Tab-separated table of C-alpha atoms in Angstrom:
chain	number	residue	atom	x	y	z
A	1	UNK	CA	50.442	92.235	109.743
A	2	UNK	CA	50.875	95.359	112.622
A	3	UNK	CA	52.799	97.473	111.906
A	4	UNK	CA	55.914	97.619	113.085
A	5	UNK	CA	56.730	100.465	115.577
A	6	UNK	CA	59.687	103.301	114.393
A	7	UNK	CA	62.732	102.504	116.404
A	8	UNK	CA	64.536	105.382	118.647
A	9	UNK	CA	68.000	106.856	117.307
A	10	UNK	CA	69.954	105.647	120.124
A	11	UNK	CA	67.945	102.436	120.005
A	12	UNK	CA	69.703	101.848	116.509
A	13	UNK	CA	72.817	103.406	117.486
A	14	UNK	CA	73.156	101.024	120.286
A	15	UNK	CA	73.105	98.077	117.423
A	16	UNK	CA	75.097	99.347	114.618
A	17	UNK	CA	78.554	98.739	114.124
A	18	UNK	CA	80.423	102.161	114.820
A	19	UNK	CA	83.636	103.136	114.221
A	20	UNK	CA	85.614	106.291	116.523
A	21	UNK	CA	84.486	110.082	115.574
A	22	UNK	CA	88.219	110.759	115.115
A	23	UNK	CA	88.843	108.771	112.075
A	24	UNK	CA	85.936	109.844	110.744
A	25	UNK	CA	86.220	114.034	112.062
A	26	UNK	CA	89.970	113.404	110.632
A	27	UNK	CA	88.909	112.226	107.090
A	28	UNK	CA	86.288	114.657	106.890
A	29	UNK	CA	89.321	117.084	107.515
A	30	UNK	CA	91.211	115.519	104.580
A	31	UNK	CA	88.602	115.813	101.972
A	32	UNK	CA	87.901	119.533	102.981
A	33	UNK	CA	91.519	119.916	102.795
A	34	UNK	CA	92.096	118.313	99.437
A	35	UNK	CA	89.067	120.537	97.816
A	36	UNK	CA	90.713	123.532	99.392
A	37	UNK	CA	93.471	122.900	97.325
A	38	UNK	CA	92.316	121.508	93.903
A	39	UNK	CA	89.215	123.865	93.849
A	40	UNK	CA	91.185	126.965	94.759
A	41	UNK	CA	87.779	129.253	95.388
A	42	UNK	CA	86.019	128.490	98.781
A	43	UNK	CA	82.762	128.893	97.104
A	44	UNK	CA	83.272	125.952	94.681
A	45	UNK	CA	84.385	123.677	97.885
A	46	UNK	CA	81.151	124.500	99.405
A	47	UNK	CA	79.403	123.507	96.081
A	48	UNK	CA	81.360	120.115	96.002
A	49	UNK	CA	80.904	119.407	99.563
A	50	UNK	CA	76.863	120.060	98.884
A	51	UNK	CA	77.155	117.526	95.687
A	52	UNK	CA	79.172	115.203	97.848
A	53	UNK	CA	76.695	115.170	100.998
A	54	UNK	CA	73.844	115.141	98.506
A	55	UNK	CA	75.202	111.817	96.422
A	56	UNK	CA	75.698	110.657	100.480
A	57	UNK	CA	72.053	111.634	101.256
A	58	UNK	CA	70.300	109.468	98.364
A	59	UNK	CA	71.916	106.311	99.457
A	60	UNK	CA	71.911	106.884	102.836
A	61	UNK	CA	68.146	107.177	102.686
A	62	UNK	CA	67.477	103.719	101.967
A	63	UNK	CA	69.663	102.133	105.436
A	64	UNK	CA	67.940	104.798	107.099
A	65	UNK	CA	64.342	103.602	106.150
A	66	UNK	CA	66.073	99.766	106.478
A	67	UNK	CA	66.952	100.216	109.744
A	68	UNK	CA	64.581	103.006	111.132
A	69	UNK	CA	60.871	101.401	110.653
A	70	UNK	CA	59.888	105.053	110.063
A	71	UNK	CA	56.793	105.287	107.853
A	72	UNK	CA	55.480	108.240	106.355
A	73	UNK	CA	55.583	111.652	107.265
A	74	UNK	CA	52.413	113.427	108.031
A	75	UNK	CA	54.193	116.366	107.890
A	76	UNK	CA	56.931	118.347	107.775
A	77	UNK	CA	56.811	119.270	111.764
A	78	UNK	CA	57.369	114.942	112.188
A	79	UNK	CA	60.024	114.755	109.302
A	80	UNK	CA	61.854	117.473	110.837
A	81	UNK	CA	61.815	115.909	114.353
A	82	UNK	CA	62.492	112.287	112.559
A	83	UNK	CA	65.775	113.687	111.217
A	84	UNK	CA	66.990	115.895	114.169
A	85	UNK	CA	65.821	112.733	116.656
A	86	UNK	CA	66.464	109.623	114.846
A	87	UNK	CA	68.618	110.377	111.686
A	88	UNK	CA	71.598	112.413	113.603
A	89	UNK	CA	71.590	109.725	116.208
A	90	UNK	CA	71.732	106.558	113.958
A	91	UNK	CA	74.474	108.063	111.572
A	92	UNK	CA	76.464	110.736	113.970
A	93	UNK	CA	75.326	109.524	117.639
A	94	UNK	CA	74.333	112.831	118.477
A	95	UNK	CA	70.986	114.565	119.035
A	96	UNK	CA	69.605	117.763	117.345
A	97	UNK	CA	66.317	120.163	118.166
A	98	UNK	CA	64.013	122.280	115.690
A	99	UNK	CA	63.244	125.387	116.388
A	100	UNK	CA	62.115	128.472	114.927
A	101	UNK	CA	58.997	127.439	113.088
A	102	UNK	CA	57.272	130.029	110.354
A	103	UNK	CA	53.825	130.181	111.061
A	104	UNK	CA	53.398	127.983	107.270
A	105	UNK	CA	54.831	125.461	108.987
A	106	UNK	CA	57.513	124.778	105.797
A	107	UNK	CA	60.697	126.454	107.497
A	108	UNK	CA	62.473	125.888	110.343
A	109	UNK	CA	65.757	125.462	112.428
A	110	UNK	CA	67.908	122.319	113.409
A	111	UNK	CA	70.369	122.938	115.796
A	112	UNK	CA	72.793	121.022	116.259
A	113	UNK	CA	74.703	121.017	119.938
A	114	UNK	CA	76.994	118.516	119.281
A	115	UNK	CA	78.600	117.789	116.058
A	116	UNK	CA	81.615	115.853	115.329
A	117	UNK	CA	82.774	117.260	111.661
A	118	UNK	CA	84.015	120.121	113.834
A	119	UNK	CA	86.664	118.903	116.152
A	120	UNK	CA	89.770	120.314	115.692
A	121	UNK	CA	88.894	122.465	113.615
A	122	UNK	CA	90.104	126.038	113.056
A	123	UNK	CA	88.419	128.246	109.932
A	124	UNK	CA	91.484	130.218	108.165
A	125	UNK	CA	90.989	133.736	108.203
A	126	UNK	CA	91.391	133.144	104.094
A	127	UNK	CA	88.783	130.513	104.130
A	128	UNK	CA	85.720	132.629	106.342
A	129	UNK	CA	83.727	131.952	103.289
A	130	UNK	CA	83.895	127.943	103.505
A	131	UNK	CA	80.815	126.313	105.421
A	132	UNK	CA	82.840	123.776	106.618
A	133	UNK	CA	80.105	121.277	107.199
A	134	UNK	CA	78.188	122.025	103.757
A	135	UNK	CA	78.328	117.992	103.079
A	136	UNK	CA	75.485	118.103	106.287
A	137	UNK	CA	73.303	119.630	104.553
A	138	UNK	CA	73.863	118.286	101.417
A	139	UNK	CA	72.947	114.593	102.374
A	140	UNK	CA	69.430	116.005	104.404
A	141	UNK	CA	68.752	117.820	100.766
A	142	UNK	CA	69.504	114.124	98.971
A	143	UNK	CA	68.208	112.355	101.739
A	144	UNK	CA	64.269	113.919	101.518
A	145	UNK	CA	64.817	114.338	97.575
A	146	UNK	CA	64.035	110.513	97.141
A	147	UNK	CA	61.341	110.661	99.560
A	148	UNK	CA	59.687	113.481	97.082
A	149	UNK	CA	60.295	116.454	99.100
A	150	UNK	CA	62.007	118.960	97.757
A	151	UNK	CA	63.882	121.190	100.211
A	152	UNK	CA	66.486	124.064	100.470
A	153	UNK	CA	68.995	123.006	103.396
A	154	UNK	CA	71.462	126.491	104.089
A	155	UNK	CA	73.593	127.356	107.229
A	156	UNK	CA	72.190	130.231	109.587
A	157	UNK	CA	75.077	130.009	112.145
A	158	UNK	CA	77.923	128.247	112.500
A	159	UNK	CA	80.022	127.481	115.942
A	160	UNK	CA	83.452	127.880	113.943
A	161	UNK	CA	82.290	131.053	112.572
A	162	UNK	CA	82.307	132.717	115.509
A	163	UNK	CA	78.630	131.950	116.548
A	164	UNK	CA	77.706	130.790	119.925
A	165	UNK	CA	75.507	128.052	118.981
A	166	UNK	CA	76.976	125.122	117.319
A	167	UNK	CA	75.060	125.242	114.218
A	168	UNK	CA	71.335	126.278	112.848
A	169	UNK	CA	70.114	125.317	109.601
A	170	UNK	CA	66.719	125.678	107.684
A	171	UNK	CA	64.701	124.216	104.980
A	172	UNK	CA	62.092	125.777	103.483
A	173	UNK	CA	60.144	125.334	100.752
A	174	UNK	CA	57.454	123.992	99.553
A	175	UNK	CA	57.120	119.900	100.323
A	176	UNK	CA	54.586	118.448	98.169
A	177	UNK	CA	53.208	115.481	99.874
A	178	UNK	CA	51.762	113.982	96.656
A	179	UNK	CA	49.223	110.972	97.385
A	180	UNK	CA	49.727	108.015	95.637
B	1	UNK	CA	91.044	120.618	125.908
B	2	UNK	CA	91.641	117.425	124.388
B	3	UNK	CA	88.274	114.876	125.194
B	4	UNK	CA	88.684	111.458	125.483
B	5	UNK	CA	88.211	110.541	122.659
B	6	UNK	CA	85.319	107.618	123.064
B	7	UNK	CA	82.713	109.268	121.128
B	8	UNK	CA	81.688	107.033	117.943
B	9	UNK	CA	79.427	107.573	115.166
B	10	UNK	CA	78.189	105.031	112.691
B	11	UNK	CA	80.505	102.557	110.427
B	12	UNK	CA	78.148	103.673	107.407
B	13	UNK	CA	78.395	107.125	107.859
B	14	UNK	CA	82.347	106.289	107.915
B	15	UNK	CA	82.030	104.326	104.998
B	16	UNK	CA	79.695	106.690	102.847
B	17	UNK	CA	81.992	109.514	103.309
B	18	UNK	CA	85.347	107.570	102.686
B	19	UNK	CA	83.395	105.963	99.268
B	20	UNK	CA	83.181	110.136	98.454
B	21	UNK	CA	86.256	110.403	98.881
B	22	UNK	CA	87.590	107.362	96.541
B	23	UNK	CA	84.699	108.980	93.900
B	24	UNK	CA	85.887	112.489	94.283
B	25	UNK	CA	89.404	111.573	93.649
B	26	UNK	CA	88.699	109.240	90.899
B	27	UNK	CA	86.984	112.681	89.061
B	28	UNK	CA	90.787	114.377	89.197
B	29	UNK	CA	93.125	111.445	88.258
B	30	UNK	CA	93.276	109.590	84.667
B	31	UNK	CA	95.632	106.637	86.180
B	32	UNK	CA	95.358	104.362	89.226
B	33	UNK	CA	98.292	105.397	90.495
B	34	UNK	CA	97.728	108.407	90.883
B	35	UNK	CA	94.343	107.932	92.431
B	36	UNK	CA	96.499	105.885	95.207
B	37	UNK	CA	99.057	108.187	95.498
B	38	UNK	CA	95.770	110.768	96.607
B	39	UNK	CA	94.215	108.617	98.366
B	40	UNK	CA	97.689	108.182	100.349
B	41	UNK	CA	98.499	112.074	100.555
B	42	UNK	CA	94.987	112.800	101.751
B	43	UNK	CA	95.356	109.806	105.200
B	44	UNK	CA	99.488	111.078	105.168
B	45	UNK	CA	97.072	114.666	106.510
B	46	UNK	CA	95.144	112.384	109.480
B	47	UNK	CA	98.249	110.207	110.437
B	48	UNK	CA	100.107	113.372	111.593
B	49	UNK	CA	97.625	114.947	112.959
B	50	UNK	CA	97.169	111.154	114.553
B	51	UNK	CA	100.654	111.156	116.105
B	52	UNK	CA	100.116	114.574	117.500
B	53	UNK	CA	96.850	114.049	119.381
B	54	UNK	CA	98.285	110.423	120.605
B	55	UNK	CA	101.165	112.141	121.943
B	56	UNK	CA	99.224	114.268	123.532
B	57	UNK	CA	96.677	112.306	125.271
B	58	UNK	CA	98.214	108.512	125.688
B	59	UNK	CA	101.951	109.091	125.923
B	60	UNK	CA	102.370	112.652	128.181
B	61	UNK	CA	103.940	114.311	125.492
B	62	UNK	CA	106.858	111.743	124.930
B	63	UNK	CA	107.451	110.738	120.999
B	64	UNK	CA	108.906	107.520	120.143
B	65	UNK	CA	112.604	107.540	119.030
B	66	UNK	CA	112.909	103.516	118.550
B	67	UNK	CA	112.525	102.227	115.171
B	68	UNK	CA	110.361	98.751	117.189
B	69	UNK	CA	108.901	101.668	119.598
B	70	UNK	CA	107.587	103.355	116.979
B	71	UNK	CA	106.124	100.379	114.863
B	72	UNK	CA	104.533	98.990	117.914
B	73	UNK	CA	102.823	101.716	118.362
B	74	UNK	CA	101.451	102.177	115.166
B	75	UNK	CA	100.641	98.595	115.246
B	76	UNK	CA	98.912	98.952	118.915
B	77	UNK	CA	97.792	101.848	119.532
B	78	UNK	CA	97.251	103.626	115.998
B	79	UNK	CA	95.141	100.917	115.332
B	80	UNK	CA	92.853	100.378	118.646
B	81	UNK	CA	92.400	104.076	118.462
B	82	UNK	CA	91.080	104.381	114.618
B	83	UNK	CA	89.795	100.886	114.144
B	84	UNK	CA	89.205	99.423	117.437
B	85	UNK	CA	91.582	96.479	117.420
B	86	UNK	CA	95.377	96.021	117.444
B	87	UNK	CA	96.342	95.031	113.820
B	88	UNK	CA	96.467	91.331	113.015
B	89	UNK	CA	100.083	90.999	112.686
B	90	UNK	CA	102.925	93.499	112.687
B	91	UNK	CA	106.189	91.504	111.053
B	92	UNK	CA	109.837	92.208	109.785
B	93	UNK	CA	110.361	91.917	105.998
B	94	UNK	CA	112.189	88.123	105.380
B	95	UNK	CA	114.464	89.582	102.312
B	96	UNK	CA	115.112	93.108	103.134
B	97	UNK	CA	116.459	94.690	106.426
B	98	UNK	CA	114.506	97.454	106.287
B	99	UNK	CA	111.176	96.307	105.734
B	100	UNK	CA	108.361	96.035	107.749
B	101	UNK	CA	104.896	94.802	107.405
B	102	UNK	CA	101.581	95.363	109.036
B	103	UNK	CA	98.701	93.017	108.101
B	104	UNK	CA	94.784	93.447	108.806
B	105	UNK	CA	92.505	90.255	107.472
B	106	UNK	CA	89.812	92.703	107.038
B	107	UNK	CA	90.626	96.226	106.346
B	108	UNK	CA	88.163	98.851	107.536
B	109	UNK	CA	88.678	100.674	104.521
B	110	UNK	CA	88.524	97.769	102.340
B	111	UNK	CA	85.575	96.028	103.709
B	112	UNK	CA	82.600	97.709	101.657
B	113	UNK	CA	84.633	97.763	98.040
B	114	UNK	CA	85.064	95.457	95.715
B	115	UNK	CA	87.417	96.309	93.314
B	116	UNK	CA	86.647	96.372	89.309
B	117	UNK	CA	88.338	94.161	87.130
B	118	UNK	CA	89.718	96.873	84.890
B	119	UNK	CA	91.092	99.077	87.885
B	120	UNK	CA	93.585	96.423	88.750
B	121	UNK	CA	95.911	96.364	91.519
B	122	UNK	CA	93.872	99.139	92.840
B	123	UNK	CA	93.804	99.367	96.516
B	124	UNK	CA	92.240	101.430	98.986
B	125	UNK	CA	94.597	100.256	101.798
B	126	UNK	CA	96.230	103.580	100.295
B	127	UNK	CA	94.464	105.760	102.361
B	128	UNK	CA	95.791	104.022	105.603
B	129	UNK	CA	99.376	103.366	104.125
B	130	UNK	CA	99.240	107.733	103.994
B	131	UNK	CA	98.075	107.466	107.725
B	132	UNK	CA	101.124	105.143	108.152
B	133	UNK	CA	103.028	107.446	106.720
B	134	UNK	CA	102.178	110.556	108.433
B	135	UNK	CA	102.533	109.313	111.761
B	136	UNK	CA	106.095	107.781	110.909
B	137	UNK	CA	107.128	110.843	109.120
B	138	UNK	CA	106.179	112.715	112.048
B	139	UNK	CA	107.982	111.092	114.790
B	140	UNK	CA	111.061	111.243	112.538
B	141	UNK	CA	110.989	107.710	110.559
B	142	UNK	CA	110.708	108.677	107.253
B	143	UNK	CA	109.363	105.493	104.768
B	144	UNK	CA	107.915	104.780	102.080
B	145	UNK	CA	104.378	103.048	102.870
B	146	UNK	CA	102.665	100.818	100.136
B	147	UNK	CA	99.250	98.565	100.546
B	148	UNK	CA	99.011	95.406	98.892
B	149	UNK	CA	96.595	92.828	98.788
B	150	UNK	CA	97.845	89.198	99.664
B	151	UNK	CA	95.561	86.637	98.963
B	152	UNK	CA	94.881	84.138	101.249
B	153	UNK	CA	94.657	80.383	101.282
B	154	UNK	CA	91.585	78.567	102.339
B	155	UNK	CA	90.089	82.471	102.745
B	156	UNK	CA	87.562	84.137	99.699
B	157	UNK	CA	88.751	87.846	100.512
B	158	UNK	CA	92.622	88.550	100.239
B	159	UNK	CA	94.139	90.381	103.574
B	160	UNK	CA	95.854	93.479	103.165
B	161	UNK	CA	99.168	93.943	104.128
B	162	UNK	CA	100.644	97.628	104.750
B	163	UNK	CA	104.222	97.618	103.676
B	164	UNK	CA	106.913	100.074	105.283
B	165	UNK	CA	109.983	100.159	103.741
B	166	UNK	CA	112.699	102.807	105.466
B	167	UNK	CA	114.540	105.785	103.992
B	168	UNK	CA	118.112	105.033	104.170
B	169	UNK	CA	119.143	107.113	106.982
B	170	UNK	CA	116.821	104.882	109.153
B	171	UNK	CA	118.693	102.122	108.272
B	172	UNK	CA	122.130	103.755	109.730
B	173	UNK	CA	120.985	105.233	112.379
């Protein structure tokens, strides 16, 4: 049998069922809100938000393969470009770019110019530690955990912080591709 | 300034972060009602902040001071905006004056969970009874919002019916 080719994001986009970014931008806003107040510390929020985005992340892995065709990363350079092109798309509807390669090849950027966790949203001056969209990078660290690739997913910038650029983030680390 | 509002993301992406939620509250209650009464408190946050950017963009600032006025439009336009459709029914309460009900055959928040035997009466319909709530509360209708599921003849799934029952100085007014 050929195989079949990976589908574009907004090819899958187009053919989910969606539901509008203000119920979901609005919920978000809820949970952040109720962790705010049960966890007290901003620092445990962000952990709980990680854990949350990373339970996310390992299940959302399998609709993503489902629905994606994707096979295989060569390397880190495509699996970087598959999530920022194909993965933000099919799940948010909006498009990311890498950037800011290491010359290993095992760290980079994903900038995100559009992203709809942070509408509406205004950071306390009592809550400047909180990275408000921490559950992002928790589900791309679950996400490439159960395709054996261990990452480290952490916010460089961040638009409600101030920063002119929406967001950045990085993974390094080492990825072991192991053959099977 | 406020966008229009048409941007969409996935229903899965929607429905893994709302299944968080559930989980994350289940980790901080020891009763069911208490997990609803969360679940409620945490969509009463969205419904007002619903109302306010309604009023805003569809309405040109004007709140609705009708008791119908303001059902219908939690029944019309509440609903196209978070779900896409008008709800299924919107109806007055046969046995008491003051109750109203809003019915959906197929719950967005409902339609991925299956509830466990030993959870019971358990429903997620909580979270929009608190968005119910909030945008009432906010326009000045006070109630007390419940979800219930009513099972349906013919039908394998039972609908969900939202039921709004006034505080009593809605009833005088």
């Amino acid at each position: 049998m050929a195989p079949v080719a990976p589908r574009s994001g907004d090819a899958i986009f187009a053919n989910v069922e969606r539901v509008n970014a203000e119920l979901f931008t609005l919920t978000y806003g809820a949970i952040v809100r109720q962790l705010l107040t049960d966890l007290e510390e901003v620092e445990e929020v962000n952990k709980q938000l990680d854990q949350m985005g990373y339970n996310i992340g390992i299940r959302l892995i399998d609709e993503f393969l489902a629905k994606s065709n994707v096979s295989r990363c060569n390397d880190f350079r495509e699996t970087t470009d598959v999530i920022a092109k194909v993965g933000f798309k099919m799940f948010l509807g909006v498009t990311a770019s890498v950037t800011n390669w290491d010359a290993d090849g095992t760290c980079c950027s994903i900038v995100l110019e559009d992203n709809p966790l942070v509408d509406f949203v205004e950071l306390p001056d009592n809550c400047q530690g909180l990275y408000y969209c921490n559950i992002l990078s928790g589900v791309i660290r679950g996400a490439l955990d159960m395709v054996s690739m261990k990452t480290e997913v952490t916010w460089l910038r961040d638009v409600l912080r101030g920063d002119d650029v929406k967001l950045l983030k990085h993974v390094p680390e080492e990825y072991p591709y192991k053959d099977d | 300034p406020l966008t229009k509002g048409k941007q969409e993301v996935s229903l899965s992406a929607f429905a893994f972060l709302f299944s968080e939620l559930v989980q994350y509250n289940q980790t901080q209650v020891d009763n069911i009602g208490e997990l609803e009464r969360r679940l409620e408190d945490a969509g009463y946050a969205v419904g007002a902040r619903v109302l306010e950017l309604l009023c805003h963009r569809d309405k040109g600032n004007r709140r609705e001071t009708r008791l119908l006025g303001i059902l219908s439009f939690v029944h019309s336009t509440v609903w196209k905006v978070l779900f896409g459709k008008v709800a299924d029914s919107l109806e007055k309460g046969t046995e008491h004056e003051d109750e109203y009900m809003i019915s959906e055959k197929e719950l967005l928040v409902n339609k991925f969970i299956s509830i466990p035997k030993d959870m019971g009466t358990f429903n997620c319909g909580a979270f929009v009874a608190g968005i119910v709530r909030g945008v009432l509360d906010g326009a000045g209708f006070p109630a007390v919002v419940t979800a219930h599921f009513v099972p349906m003849e013919g039908q394998q799934r039972p609908r969900t019916t939202i039921l709004i029952k006034f505080a009593e100085e809605i009833r005088t007014k």
